[in-house]
């Protein structure tokens, strides 16, 4: 739909598993120990080539947060979510940051990109 | 206007006018400050014909007309008289002078001008002193003009001795313009050289030149400047036009009959025509420079050239088939006889507009394809931004002239050359635009706060419209060689995934138009940044807009719904504009989030 505008990231980057659109740089990786229903997830400072869904209140493992699901702008696949605001003080560091699910991204230069994503298609939490 | 019957001599004329019907008191101006000539007021009011039975002496310096009491009646009548004479209505002019009792020029000034026309220089110098100018310098400069002309005429008739006499006894004592005096003196010695230099002109025509020079020299109240009335009216029109916010009318449509005020109804707001010949999303469109054609390019791998006939109806002229990939852009050559199309990451093709044939194809091997392209300002070359982040330049026959690599971190998504050939504008880093001076080989940078998706140059090459990823459009001033400066920001449209383009348009490009992902066309007022109107109608994201360079009231838009829409004025019901903006958008501007097709 339309002429999709994408940005390219230099060198090694995390890309959308389905269409290989660049999503985030390793330099922006903050934490590898996030989780979602489908498995592991990474927290990033910045992410590109994504479009945001509507904001909603969601109860995560760490408490109530205002989040928005993020989608790859090329193929539209849900690749993670963005923290808009956190209700608890010690979770504030997440605000404005992006979580990309491990099962939805590939790391271009590493061979670790073949995590099986045969988990059930349940909602993120 | 108060009419004052006066029998006293002018020097004792009273200034009061008791019965101003409009209620405003007359301008009480002391005589000396009315004009810069003290004695002027005395002589001003003398009527031309004393035999007139009407005997109206209402030409007192202080009579005013008009509701605000700022227009002096005598001045007003005099400039009208001047205008009548300029238009060639001498009889009417004379009649006006007689009937109003306000002579355009005082009798002494009239006599002076007559003497100048007839070449009676000595008398004119005498009369000049009688006019009573305050500024001595002016008197001297004017005398100089007269005597210089006398000198030249004497010289022309070979009366050398007299000329010398004039120079020595009359011109030199003035002690002005000594350089010219020396020139005149040298002309006595070598008259032929003087004439050859073109200084010894036909005496008659140079007398009118003297009059012109005198007019510039003498104060306006002594000698009414020619075209003064026209000048006043023009400046009034200018002011009205400049204060008209949505001004979108040709100068030739400005009328004197009422104050000019464009409403929003001068902005295109109604769909005139829907062009449906493409079979997939339309990504780009552009009017030709002469406004006679429109070119559009589409994801359906074709481009179309549309012709506009006399009543503004569009019809398909040629369908340009040949690309094997979506066509991302179609650009007109400077002479509008050819177009360039860019197949996404495939090749660039050059087509002839008349025949619709593809004349040449430009590609680079090795899997490198063009992302964006442009014409050289002289139409003799092609520039392209390639997938390997280089910029390539070819001549028309396909020979690669240059290829610049390196330093760019993104594929060059947009590239253009200003039509004076000076700058090469390209997106060099995600949020940086490079302005490269081709001659001086220096580069200026525009550093933006967010990723740049596209840009657009103004016709005068002085401004650049930059579309950002964060849904803002910014106007930069790129004039001269200084650092570019931000001038204005435009917001309101929607963009989150696609490459949306915007453009300049309207009277003197005073408006900015843009596409949007909510299927509407947005139009802002350029200098204030105010959103004027949103135009619903398309059924998909509007990717590109183009405003006709020759028809101020025509705009075209290209959309994902596969159509082009031509927008024009809503002549039927201008009032409905207000309603249109208040209602929420009626289009199905749903943001597509599912797997895109």
XYZ file of C-alpha atoms in Angstrom:
722
model
C 0.000 0.000 0.000
C 1.590 3.238 -1.011
C 5.262 3.644 -1.466
C 6.579 2.516 1.837
C 9.298 4.624 3.317
C 12.006 2.681 5.115
C 15.237 3.589 6.745
C 18.337 1.471 6.480
C 20.622 0.783 9.401
C 24.352 0.411 9.015
C 26.080 -2.871 9.545
C 24.693 -5.392 11.933
C 21.060 -4.926 12.856
C 17.992 -6.710 14.026
C 15.513 -7.191 11.249
C 11.968 -8.285 10.781
C 11.959 -12.051 10.431
C 9.355 -11.976 7.697
C 10.441 -9.206 5.393
C 13.933 -8.374 6.617
C 13.129 -4.716 7.163
C 15.656 -3.163 9.537
C 14.202 -2.581 12.955
C 16.919 -1.810 15.494
C 20.641 -1.518 16.093
C 22.612 -3.618 18.577
C 23.943 -0.347 19.988
C 20.447 0.495 21.136
C 19.949 -2.781 22.922
C 19.384 -2.255 26.627
C 18.285 -5.591 27.934
C 17.877 -9.127 26.692
C 15.864 -10.390 29.578
C 12.366 -9.362 28.746
C 9.566 -11.835 28.265
C 6.313 -12.099 26.495
C 3.851 -14.945 26.088
C 5.704 -16.087 23.068
C 9.091 -16.129 24.657
C 12.057 -13.877 24.996
C 12.116 -10.251 24.057
C 14.712 -7.480 23.907
C 14.421 -3.910 25.106
C 15.743 -1.217 22.749
C 16.256 2.511 23.045
C 15.150 3.166 19.496
C 13.454 1.310 16.729
C 12.902 2.274 13.119
C 10.494 1.326 10.373
C 7.662 0.565 12.708
C 4.186 1.902 13.007
C 2.312 2.128 16.248
C -1.090 0.841 17.195
C -3.414 2.460 19.715
C -2.346 3.030 23.300
C -3.819 0.736 25.923
C -3.415 -0.097 29.552
C -1.909 -3.501 29.996
C -0.965 -5.505 33.015
C 2.519 -6.831 32.463
C 4.552 -9.089 34.681
C 6.086 -6.000 36.166
C 2.910 -4.052 36.728
C 0.439 -1.859 34.938
C 1.764 0.026 31.927
C 0.468 2.085 29.042
C 1.755 0.393 25.908
C 1.180 0.379 22.168
C 1.790 -2.569 19.918
C 4.281 -1.949 17.169
C 4.159 -3.350 13.659
C 6.702 -3.696 10.913
C 5.826 -0.932 8.476
C 6.457 -3.138 5.471
C 4.681 -6.394 6.196
C 2.512 -5.264 9.074
C 3.549 -8.094 11.387
C 3.318 -7.357 15.088
C 6.911 -7.312 16.213
C 6.583 -6.097 19.767
C 5.397 -3.126 21.758
C 6.415 0.288 22.959
C 6.198 1.504 26.538
C 4.450 4.819 26.651
C 4.248 5.221 30.422
C 4.698 3.144 33.536
C 2.507 3.382 36.585
C 5.138 2.362 39.065
C 8.161 4.414 39.827
C 10.750 1.736 39.422
C 9.417 0.906 35.985
C 9.768 4.439 34.685
C 13.033 3.671 32.949
C 11.103 1.810 30.293
C 9.161 4.812 29.125
C 9.650 5.660 25.461
C 11.478 2.428 24.777
C 10.708 -0.437 22.459
C 10.476 -4.169 23.011
C 11.064 -6.445 20.043
C 10.134 -10.086 20.406
C 12.972 -12.478 19.864
C 10.750 -14.709 17.788
C 9.883 -11.952 15.392
C 13.297 -10.626 14.615
C 16.496 -11.918 13.160
C 19.993 -10.791 13.875
C 21.619 -10.323 10.543
C 25.140 -11.336 11.233
C 24.655 -13.998 13.819
C 23.481 -17.555 13.203
C 21.266 -17.373 16.217
C 18.366 -16.239 14.104
C 16.483 -19.525 14.013
C 14.546 -19.543 17.246
C 11.486 -21.609 16.609
C 8.302 -19.647 16.912
C 5.861 -22.465 17.071
C 4.320 -21.184 20.268
C 0.663 -20.514 20.387
C -0.691 -17.279 19.082
C -1.850 -15.857 22.348
C -2.005 -12.238 23.345
C 1.062 -10.533 24.717
C 0.999 -9.705 28.340
C -16.920 70.911 1.739
C -17.039 74.310 3.176
C -17.281 77.101 0.721
C -15.700 80.286 1.829
C -16.469 83.414 -0.044
C -13.543 85.655 0.306
C -13.051 89.167 -0.831
C -9.885 89.844 1.079
C -6.540 89.612 -0.601
C -4.980 86.163 -0.329
C -2.401 87.080 2.222
C -5.126 87.688 4.733
C -7.204 84.667 3.853
C -8.627 83.104 6.930
C -8.301 79.415 7.482
C -11.486 78.518 9.171
C -14.306 76.599 7.607
C -17.254 76.487 9.906
C -19.613 74.091 8.234
C -17.837 70.928 7.259
C -20.768 68.645 6.568
C -18.952 65.497 7.364
C -18.279 66.657 10.818
C -14.541 66.364 10.667
C -12.700 69.505 11.302
C -10.555 70.650 8.513
C -6.893 70.179 8.791
C -5.656 73.278 10.470
C -2.275 73.644 9.070
C -0.283 76.746 9.378
C 0.634 78.109 6.068
C 4.315 77.609 6.348
C 4.083 73.937 6.982
C 1.694 73.136 4.208
C 4.408 73.128 1.650
C 8.018 73.830 1.887
C 7.579 77.110 0.148
C 6.555 79.947 2.343
C 5.089 82.072 -0.320
C 3.178 79.320 -1.995
C 0.089 79.589 0.095
C -0.385 83.193 -0.840
C -0.513 82.586 -4.509
C -2.205 79.232 -4.440
C -5.750 80.286 -4.160
C -5.945 82.782 -6.941
C -8.695 81.566 -9.254
C -7.944 81.322 -12.939
C -10.984 83.074 -14.260
C -12.412 85.912 -12.328
C -15.340 86.174 -14.642
C -16.833 82.922 -13.565
C -20.227 83.532 -12.129
C -19.802 80.756 -9.685
C -16.865 82.475 -8.130
C -16.052 79.568 -5.979
C -12.914 80.123 -3.997
C -12.958 76.843 -2.223
C -9.383 76.099 -2.996
C -8.092 77.073 0.338
C -5.108 74.979 1.313
C -6.911 73.433 4.190
C -10.140 72.210 2.645
C -10.321 68.492 2.945
C -12.481 65.870 1.384
C -13.157 62.275 2.193
C -14.511 60.800 5.376
C -11.285 60.869 7.296
C -10.289 64.427 6.544
C -6.825 63.510 5.413
C -7.151 64.316 1.740
C -6.543 67.937 0.862
C -8.947 68.965 -1.792
C -6.514 71.142 -3.696
C -3.971 68.351 -3.913
C -6.623 65.857 -4.896
C -7.927 67.993 -7.734
C -4.445 68.795 -8.941
C -3.399 65.178 -9.247
C -6.622 64.354 -11.036
C -5.891 67.200 -13.425
C -2.424 65.820 -13.938
C -3.817 62.372 -14.649
C -6.232 63.820 -17.180
C -3.438 65.586 -18.989
C -1.308 62.400 -18.916
C -4.164 60.366 -20.369
C -4.391 62.866 -23.188
C -7.603 64.550 -22.130
C -6.198 68.063 -22.312
C -9.547 69.752 -22.795
C -11.036 68.031 -19.800
C -7.978 68.875 -17.781
C -8.247 72.545 -18.634
C -11.971 72.477 -17.921
C -11.350 70.930 -14.541
C -8.845 73.592 -13.690
C -11.335 76.230 -14.650
C -14.368 74.748 -13.018
C -12.712 73.933 -9.753
C -10.742 77.076 -9.657
C -7.727 75.035 -8.671
C -5.017 75.359 -11.244
C -2.707 72.390 -11.578
C 0.269 74.649 -11.494
C 0.479 78.194 -10.286
C 0.585 80.714 -13.055
C 4.206 81.469 -12.372
C 5.070 77.774 -12.574
C 3.030 77.472 -15.728
C 4.901 80.346 -17.237
C 8.150 78.730 -16.191
C 7.303 75.425 -17.829
C 6.201 77.166 -20.972
C 9.470 79.055 -21.147
C 11.420 75.822 -20.753
C 9.453 74.208 -23.550
C 10.116 77.150 -25.809
C 13.747 77.334 -24.911
C 13.662 80.795 -23.426
C 16.384 80.029 -20.998
C 17.178 83.401 -19.589
C 13.572 84.152 -18.911
C 13.135 80.749 -17.365
C 15.962 81.317 -14.933
C 14.343 84.560 -13.860
C 10.978 82.907 -13.451
C 12.613 80.131 -11.510
C 13.686 82.603 -8.904
C 10.217 84.038 -8.802
C 8.683 80.671 -7.947
C 10.001 81.095 -4.492
C 11.638 77.830 -3.669
C 12.946 77.573 -0.186
C 15.899 75.345 -0.822
C 18.695 77.327 -2.336
C 20.417 74.197 -3.564
C 17.367 73.275 -5.554
C 17.326 76.699 -7.133
C 20.952 76.350 -8.079
C 20.580 72.832 -9.459
C 17.550 73.838 -11.462
C 19.334 76.901 -12.781
C 22.225 74.670 -13.715
C 19.932 72.414 -15.728
C 18.458 75.333 -17.582
C 21.767 76.990 -18.306
C 23.373 73.728 -19.308
C 20.638 73.228 -21.860
C 21.096 76.795 -23.056
C 24.810 76.090 -23.435
C 24.222 72.894 -25.374
C 21.788 74.539 -27.723
C 24.145 77.423 -28.368
C 26.863 74.910 -29.071
C 24.685 73.044 -31.481
C 24.105 76.157 -33.467
C 27.840 76.864 -33.352
C 27.477 80.028 -31.359
C 30.718 79.303 -29.596
C 31.322 82.741 -28.209
C 27.880 82.934 -26.683
C 28.262 79.473 -25.295
C 31.545 80.383 -23.707
C 29.943 83.463 -22.255
C 27.161 81.430 -20.756
C 29.575 78.978 -19.290
C 31.823 81.585 -17.797
C 29.344 84.116 -16.576
C 26.314 82.130 -15.721
C 27.116 78.514 -15.080
C 30.400 78.702 -13.237
C 29.210 81.183 -10.574
C 26.608 78.673 -9.510
C 29.388 76.497 -8.211
C 27.538 73.271 -8.615
C 28.379 70.108 -10.481
C 31.918 71.135 -11.307
C 32.633 67.853 -13.065
C 29.953 68.557 -15.592
C 31.232 72.115 -15.960
C 34.589 70.692 -16.946
C 32.944 68.392 -19.440
C 31.105 71.305 -20.936
C 34.300 73.298 -21.082
C 36.091 70.498 -22.852
C 33.279 70.325 -25.343
C 34.072 73.857 -26.432
C 37.495 72.681 -27.435
C 36.467 69.496 -29.145
C 32.855 69.914 -30.150
C 32.858 67.037 -32.566
C 33.931 64.588 -29.929
C 31.193 65.885 -27.706
C 28.539 65.348 -30.293
C 29.871 61.940 -31.119
C 29.477 60.918 -27.529
C 25.816 61.416 -27.955
C 25.633 64.385 -25.691
C 24.568 66.803 -28.352
C 21.100 65.476 -28.888
C 18.153 66.814 -30.822
C 17.256 70.003 -29.064
C 13.549 69.415 -28.906
C 13.689 66.028 -27.283
C 16.270 67.149 -24.804
C 13.999 69.941 -23.686
C 11.492 67.384 -22.524
C 14.375 65.656 -20.835
C 15.083 68.897 -19.017
C 11.459 69.010 -17.941
C 11.764 65.507 -16.596
C 14.871 66.379 -14.679
C 13.230 69.517 -13.329
C 10.271 67.487 -12.173
C 12.586 65.275 -10.182
C 14.302 68.286 -8.719
C 11.434 70.546 -7.835
C 9.200 69.749 -4.895
C 6.026 67.920 -5.768
C 3.769 70.703 -4.659
C 5.361 73.067 -7.146
C 5.287 70.710 -10.066
C 2.860 67.844 -9.720
C 4.670 64.631 -10.599
C 3.388 62.785 -13.560
C 1.500 59.583 -12.844
C 1.015 60.492 -9.235
C -2.591 59.318 -9.168
C -1.730 56.027 -10.839
C 1.021 55.551 -8.307
C -1.327 56.068 -5.371
C -3.889 53.636 -6.752
C -1.269 51.005 -7.429
C 0.153 51.164 -3.959
C -3.330 50.856 -2.546
C -3.898 47.717 -4.618
C -0.586 46.322 -3.454
C -1.532 46.818 0.141
C -4.867 45.139 -0.362
C -3.248 42.263 -2.124
C -0.581 41.798 0.501
C -3.089 41.820 3.308
C -5.291 39.325 1.569
C -4.473 36.139 3.396
C -5.767 33.567 0.983
C -4.807 35.570 -2.020
C -4.999 33.370 -5.023
C -6.008 35.622 -7.889
C -4.124 36.863 -10.853
C -3.063 40.491 -10.753
C -5.092 41.042 -13.873
C -8.212 40.128 -11.942
C -7.773 42.793 -9.313
C -10.485 45.392 -9.577
C -10.638 48.995 -8.446
C -14.318 48.855 -7.759
C -14.132 47.200 -4.397
C -11.521 46.260 -1.859
C -9.881 43.026 -2.740
C -10.417 40.141 -0.391
C -9.946 36.536 -1.383
C -11.944 34.147 0.615
C -11.267 30.473 0.938
C -13.395 30.028 -2.117
C -10.366 30.977 -4.166
C -8.650 27.779 -3.064
C -9.417 24.623 -5.026
C -11.818 22.530 -3.011
C -14.066 20.592 -5.327
C -13.259 17.511 -7.336
C -13.644 18.416 -10.976
C -12.581 15.135 -12.455
C -11.478 11.660 -11.397
C -8.943 9.989 -13.680
C -9.088 6.229 -13.455
C -6.776 4.845 -16.057
C -4.222 3.369 -13.696
C -4.799 -0.147 -12.408
C -2.906 0.126 -9.168
C -1.709 2.700 -6.651
C -0.598 5.976 -8.169
C 2.599 7.109 -6.531
C 3.632 10.275 -8.290
C 2.275 13.043 -10.447
C 3.467 16.362 -11.808
C 2.124 19.102 -14.064
C 4.313 20.106 -16.970
C 6.020 23.490 -16.702
C 3.638 24.990 -19.216
C 0.617 23.620 -17.371
C -0.740 21.877 -20.469
C -0.039 18.318 -19.412
C -0.116 16.181 -16.322
C 2.080 13.121 -15.877
C 1.412 10.352 -13.379
C 3.249 7.162 -12.481
C 1.987 4.098 -10.762
C 2.715 0.836 -9.056
C 1.089 -0.785 -12.082
C 4.474 -0.278 -13.829
C 3.162 2.327 -16.221
C 3.137 6.067 -16.446
C 0.496 8.187 -18.133
C 0.668 11.554 -19.829
C -2.618 13.423 -19.658
C -3.587 16.289 -21.876
C -5.632 19.249 -20.652
C -7.966 20.765 -23.194
C -9.313 24.283 -23.310
C -12.082 23.784 -20.741
C -9.801 22.105 -18.298
C -10.865 18.574 -19.111
C -8.202 15.882 -18.848
C -7.819 13.080 -21.336
C -5.278 10.349 -21.695
C -2.632 11.163 -24.252
C -0.123 8.358 -23.839
C 0.383 5.375 -21.627
C 4.080 4.724 -21.186
C 4.626 1.000 -20.926
C 7.962 -0.651 -20.542
C 9.044 -0.728 -16.945
C 9.038 -4.041 -15.157
C 8.781 -2.494 -11.756
C 6.559 0.135 -10.136
C 7.324 3.568 -11.485
C 8.261 5.780 -8.589
C 8.497 9.104 -10.385
C 7.906 10.862 -13.675
C 9.625 14.173 -14.304
C 9.268 16.756 -17.058
C 12.254 18.028 -18.964
C 12.785 21.794 -18.735
C 11.287 22.222 -22.216
C 8.352 19.859 -21.472
C 9.059 17.761 -24.538
C 10.352 14.721 -22.727
C 9.774 12.901 -19.484
C 11.943 10.733 -17.302
C 10.497 7.783 -15.471
C 12.156 5.887 -12.691
C 11.405 2.212 -12.272
C 12.012 1.241 -8.668
C 15.508 -0.194 -8.437
C 15.311 -1.124 -12.076
C 16.104 1.519 -14.674
C 15.398 5.059 -15.791
C 13.646 5.659 -19.078
C 13.414 8.774 -21.183
C 10.297 9.242 -23.295
C 9.172 11.657 -25.980
C 5.953 13.373 -25.022
C 4.522 13.783 -28.507
C 4.920 10.235 -29.667
C 4.897 8.417 -26.352
C 7.951 6.399 -27.389
C 10.762 5.412 -25.130
C 13.871 7.093 -26.461
C 16.478 5.764 -24.089
C 16.971 3.599 -21.079
C 19.576 4.177 -18.428
C 20.739 1.378 -16.226
C 23.723 0.371 -14.325
C 24.599 -3.248 -14.085
C 25.475 -5.259 -11.043
C 22.047 -5.196 -9.523
C 22.265 -1.513 -8.758
C 19.106 0.328 -9.556
C 17.823 3.877 -9.281
C 15.725 5.044 -6.368
C 15.227 8.605 -7.485
C 16.091 10.657 -10.538
C 16.118 14.144 -11.931
C 16.938 16.261 -14.950
C 19.909 18.501 -15.390
C 18.769 22.117 -15.341
C 19.560 22.421 -19.046
C 17.869 19.152 -19.915
C 21.112 17.691 -21.220
C 21.741 15.141 -18.543
C 20.180 12.801 -16.031
C 20.969 12.471 -12.342
C 19.965 9.486 -10.252
C 20.257 8.248 -6.698
C 21.101 4.552 -6.738
C 20.577 1.623 -4.413
C 24.253 1.433 -3.571
C 23.973 4.915 -2.087
C 25.793 6.597 -4.934
C 24.695 9.391 -7.237
C 25.093 8.785 -10.936
C 25.027 11.266 -13.765
C 24.539 10.392 -17.395
C 24.409 12.470 -20.518
C 21.406 12.003 -22.743
C 23.073 9.291 -24.783
C 23.698 7.159 -21.760
C 27.347 7.853 -21.173
C 28.102 7.932 -17.525
C 29.544 11.333 -16.738
C 30.068 11.105 -13.029
C 29.425 8.817 -10.141
C 29.720 9.969 -6.555
C 30.030 7.451 -3.829
C 30.626 7.369 -0.188
C 29.460 9.271 2.856
C 25.850 8.579 2.308
C 24.197 6.401 4.843
C 20.921 5.949 3.106
C 19.841 5.285 -0.413
C 19.348 8.686 -1.958
C 15.617 8.841 -1.766
C 15.238 12.215 -3.383
C 17.431 14.205 -5.695
C 16.991 17.367 -7.731
C 18.931 20.066 -9.482
C 17.791 23.658 -9.100
C 16.688 25.005 -12.444
C 19.444 27.598 -12.496
C 21.907 24.711 -12.452
C 23.635 25.903 -9.333
C 22.715 23.448 -6.625
C 22.400 19.709 -6.518
C 20.020 18.859 -3.713
C 19.915 15.358 -2.284
C 19.129 13.510 0.902
C 22.528 12.352 2.053
C 21.912 11.039 5.526
C 18.599 10.092 7.014
C 17.991 13.476 8.516
C 20.376 15.577 6.457
C 19.942 17.201 3.075
C 22.971 18.208 1.126
C 22.993 21.301 -1.053
C 25.963 20.977 -3.306
C 27.184 23.989 -5.225
C 28.274 22.537 -8.530
C 30.567 25.368 -9.462
C 32.175 26.237 -6.192
C 32.059 22.571 -5.145
C 31.067 23.491 -1.627
C 28.320 21.836 0.280
C 25.735 23.241 2.628
C 23.716 21.030 4.893
C 20.207 21.116 6.214
C 20.147 19.161 9.432
C 16.733 18.079 10.420
C 15.422 16.636 13.634
C 13.925 13.549 12.152
C 14.153 11.325 9.115
C 13.470 13.045 5.840
C 11.069 11.256 3.544
C 10.951 13.634 0.579
C 11.557 17.216 -0.443
C 10.337 19.710 -2.978
C 11.963 22.829 -4.438
C 10.165 26.122 -4.920
C 10.084 27.625 -8.405
C 12.414 30.445 -7.447
C 14.992 27.970 -6.065
C 15.021 29.892 -2.813
C 13.022 27.563 -0.630
C 12.913 23.881 0.104
C 9.930 22.040 1.488
C 11.020 19.041 3.550
C 8.735 16.210 4.610
C 9.689 14.524 7.845
C 8.881 11.153 9.232
C 7.241 12.713 12.286
C 4.395 14.125 10.216
C 5.792 17.597 10.019
C 6.516 19.535 6.858
C 9.157 22.198 7.140
C 9.997 25.116 4.923
C 13.660 26.062 4.668
C 15.142 29.177 3.137
C 18.092 28.115 1.006
C 18.744 31.423 -0.660
C 22.252 32.654 -1.255
C 25.234 30.943 0.208
C 24.487 31.235 3.902
C 23.292 28.497 6.146
C 19.767 27.439 5.389
C 17.163 28.637 7.874
C 13.818 27.224 8.883
C 10.987 29.513 7.931
C 7.785 27.677 8.819
C 6.308 24.375 9.902
C 3.127 22.743 8.684
C 1.271 20.089 10.583
C -2.008 18.288 10.487
C -1.641 15.611 7.865
C -1.024 11.979 8.659
C 1.968 9.951 7.768
C 3.256 6.847 9.417
C 4.356 4.363 6.798
C 4.430 5.860 3.367
C 6.339 8.333 1.333
C 3.985 11.281 1.084
C 4.903 14.253 -1.067
C 3.973 17.883 -0.825
C 4.325 20.866 -3.122
C 4.137 24.618 -3.502
C 1.335 26.255 -5.412
C -1.105 29.047 -6.021
C -0.468 32.731 -6.563
C 3.267 33.306 -6.152
C 3.414 29.860 -4.555
C 1.758 31.218 -1.449
C 0.275 27.851 -0.526
C 1.584 24.452 0.483
C -0.337 21.318 -0.447
C 0.341 17.809 0.716
C -0.977 14.294 0.540
C -1.777 12.327 3.645
C -2.387 8.776 4.790
C -5.914 9.653 5.872
C -6.885 9.995 2.197
C -7.225 13.752 2.241
C -5.390 16.561 0.545
C -4.170 19.243 2.950
C -3.608 22.864 2.004
C -1.832 25.391 4.225
C -1.178 29.081 3.862
C 2.544 29.269 3.332
C 3.542 32.349 5.263
C 1.374 31.832 8.319
C 1.473 28.041 8.470
C -2.259 27.955 8.959
C -4.148 24.920 7.714
C -6.721 26.257 5.294
C -8.587 23.236 4.088
C -8.677 19.453 4.035
C -10.114 17.811 0.976
C -11.708 14.398 1.378
C -12.642 12.300 -1.595
C -9.951 9.735 -2.204
C -10.425 6.222 -0.939
C -6.827 5.595 -0.054
C -3.707 7.406 1.068
C -2.889 10.419 -1.067
C 0.723 9.949 -2.086
C 1.483 13.004 -4.120
C 0.017 16.390 -5.072
C 0.858 18.856 -7.794
C -0.470 22.378 -8.263
C -0.786 23.672 -11.794
C 1.896 26.276 -12.495
C -0.360 28.153 -14.884
C -3.822 27.720 -13.445
C -3.894 29.101 -9.922
C -7.045 27.230 -9.125
C -6.169 23.725 -10.198
C -4.626 21.014 -8.068
C -4.099 17.337 -8.831
C -3.650 14.469 -6.375
C -2.565 10.840 -6.712
C -3.771 8.110 -4.421
C -3.472 4.480 -3.416
C -7.013 4.022 -4.660
C -5.578 4.007 -8.178
C -7.104 7.310 -9.221
C -6.027 10.860 -9.776
C -8.305 13.657 -8.718
C -8.376 17.106 -10.242
C -9.456 19.790 -7.799
C -10.816 23.205 -8.716
C -12.888 26.027 -7.365
C -16.237 25.385 -5.838
C -18.101 27.971 -7.856
C -21.550 26.668 -7.192
C -21.675 27.283 -3.515
C -18.755 29.131 -1.967
C -20.471 29.125 1.413
C -20.345 25.392 1.646
C -16.621 25.654 2.291
C -17.235 26.545 5.896
C -19.335 23.482 6.458
C -16.806 21.188 4.874
C -14.158 21.998 7.382
C -16.282 21.637 10.464
C -17.402 18.120 9.628
C -15.041 15.332 10.443
C -13.396 13.740 7.498
C -15.774 11.608 5.563
C -13.221 9.399 3.949
C -12.277 5.952 5.078
C -8.877 6.961 6.289
C -8.197 3.777 8.127
C -4.608 3.160 8.949
C -3.804 -0.199 7.443
C -2.032 -2.419 9.848
C -2.616 -5.830 8.466
C -0.234 -7.560 6.089
C 0.093 -5.045 3.310
C -0.611 -6.178 -0.185
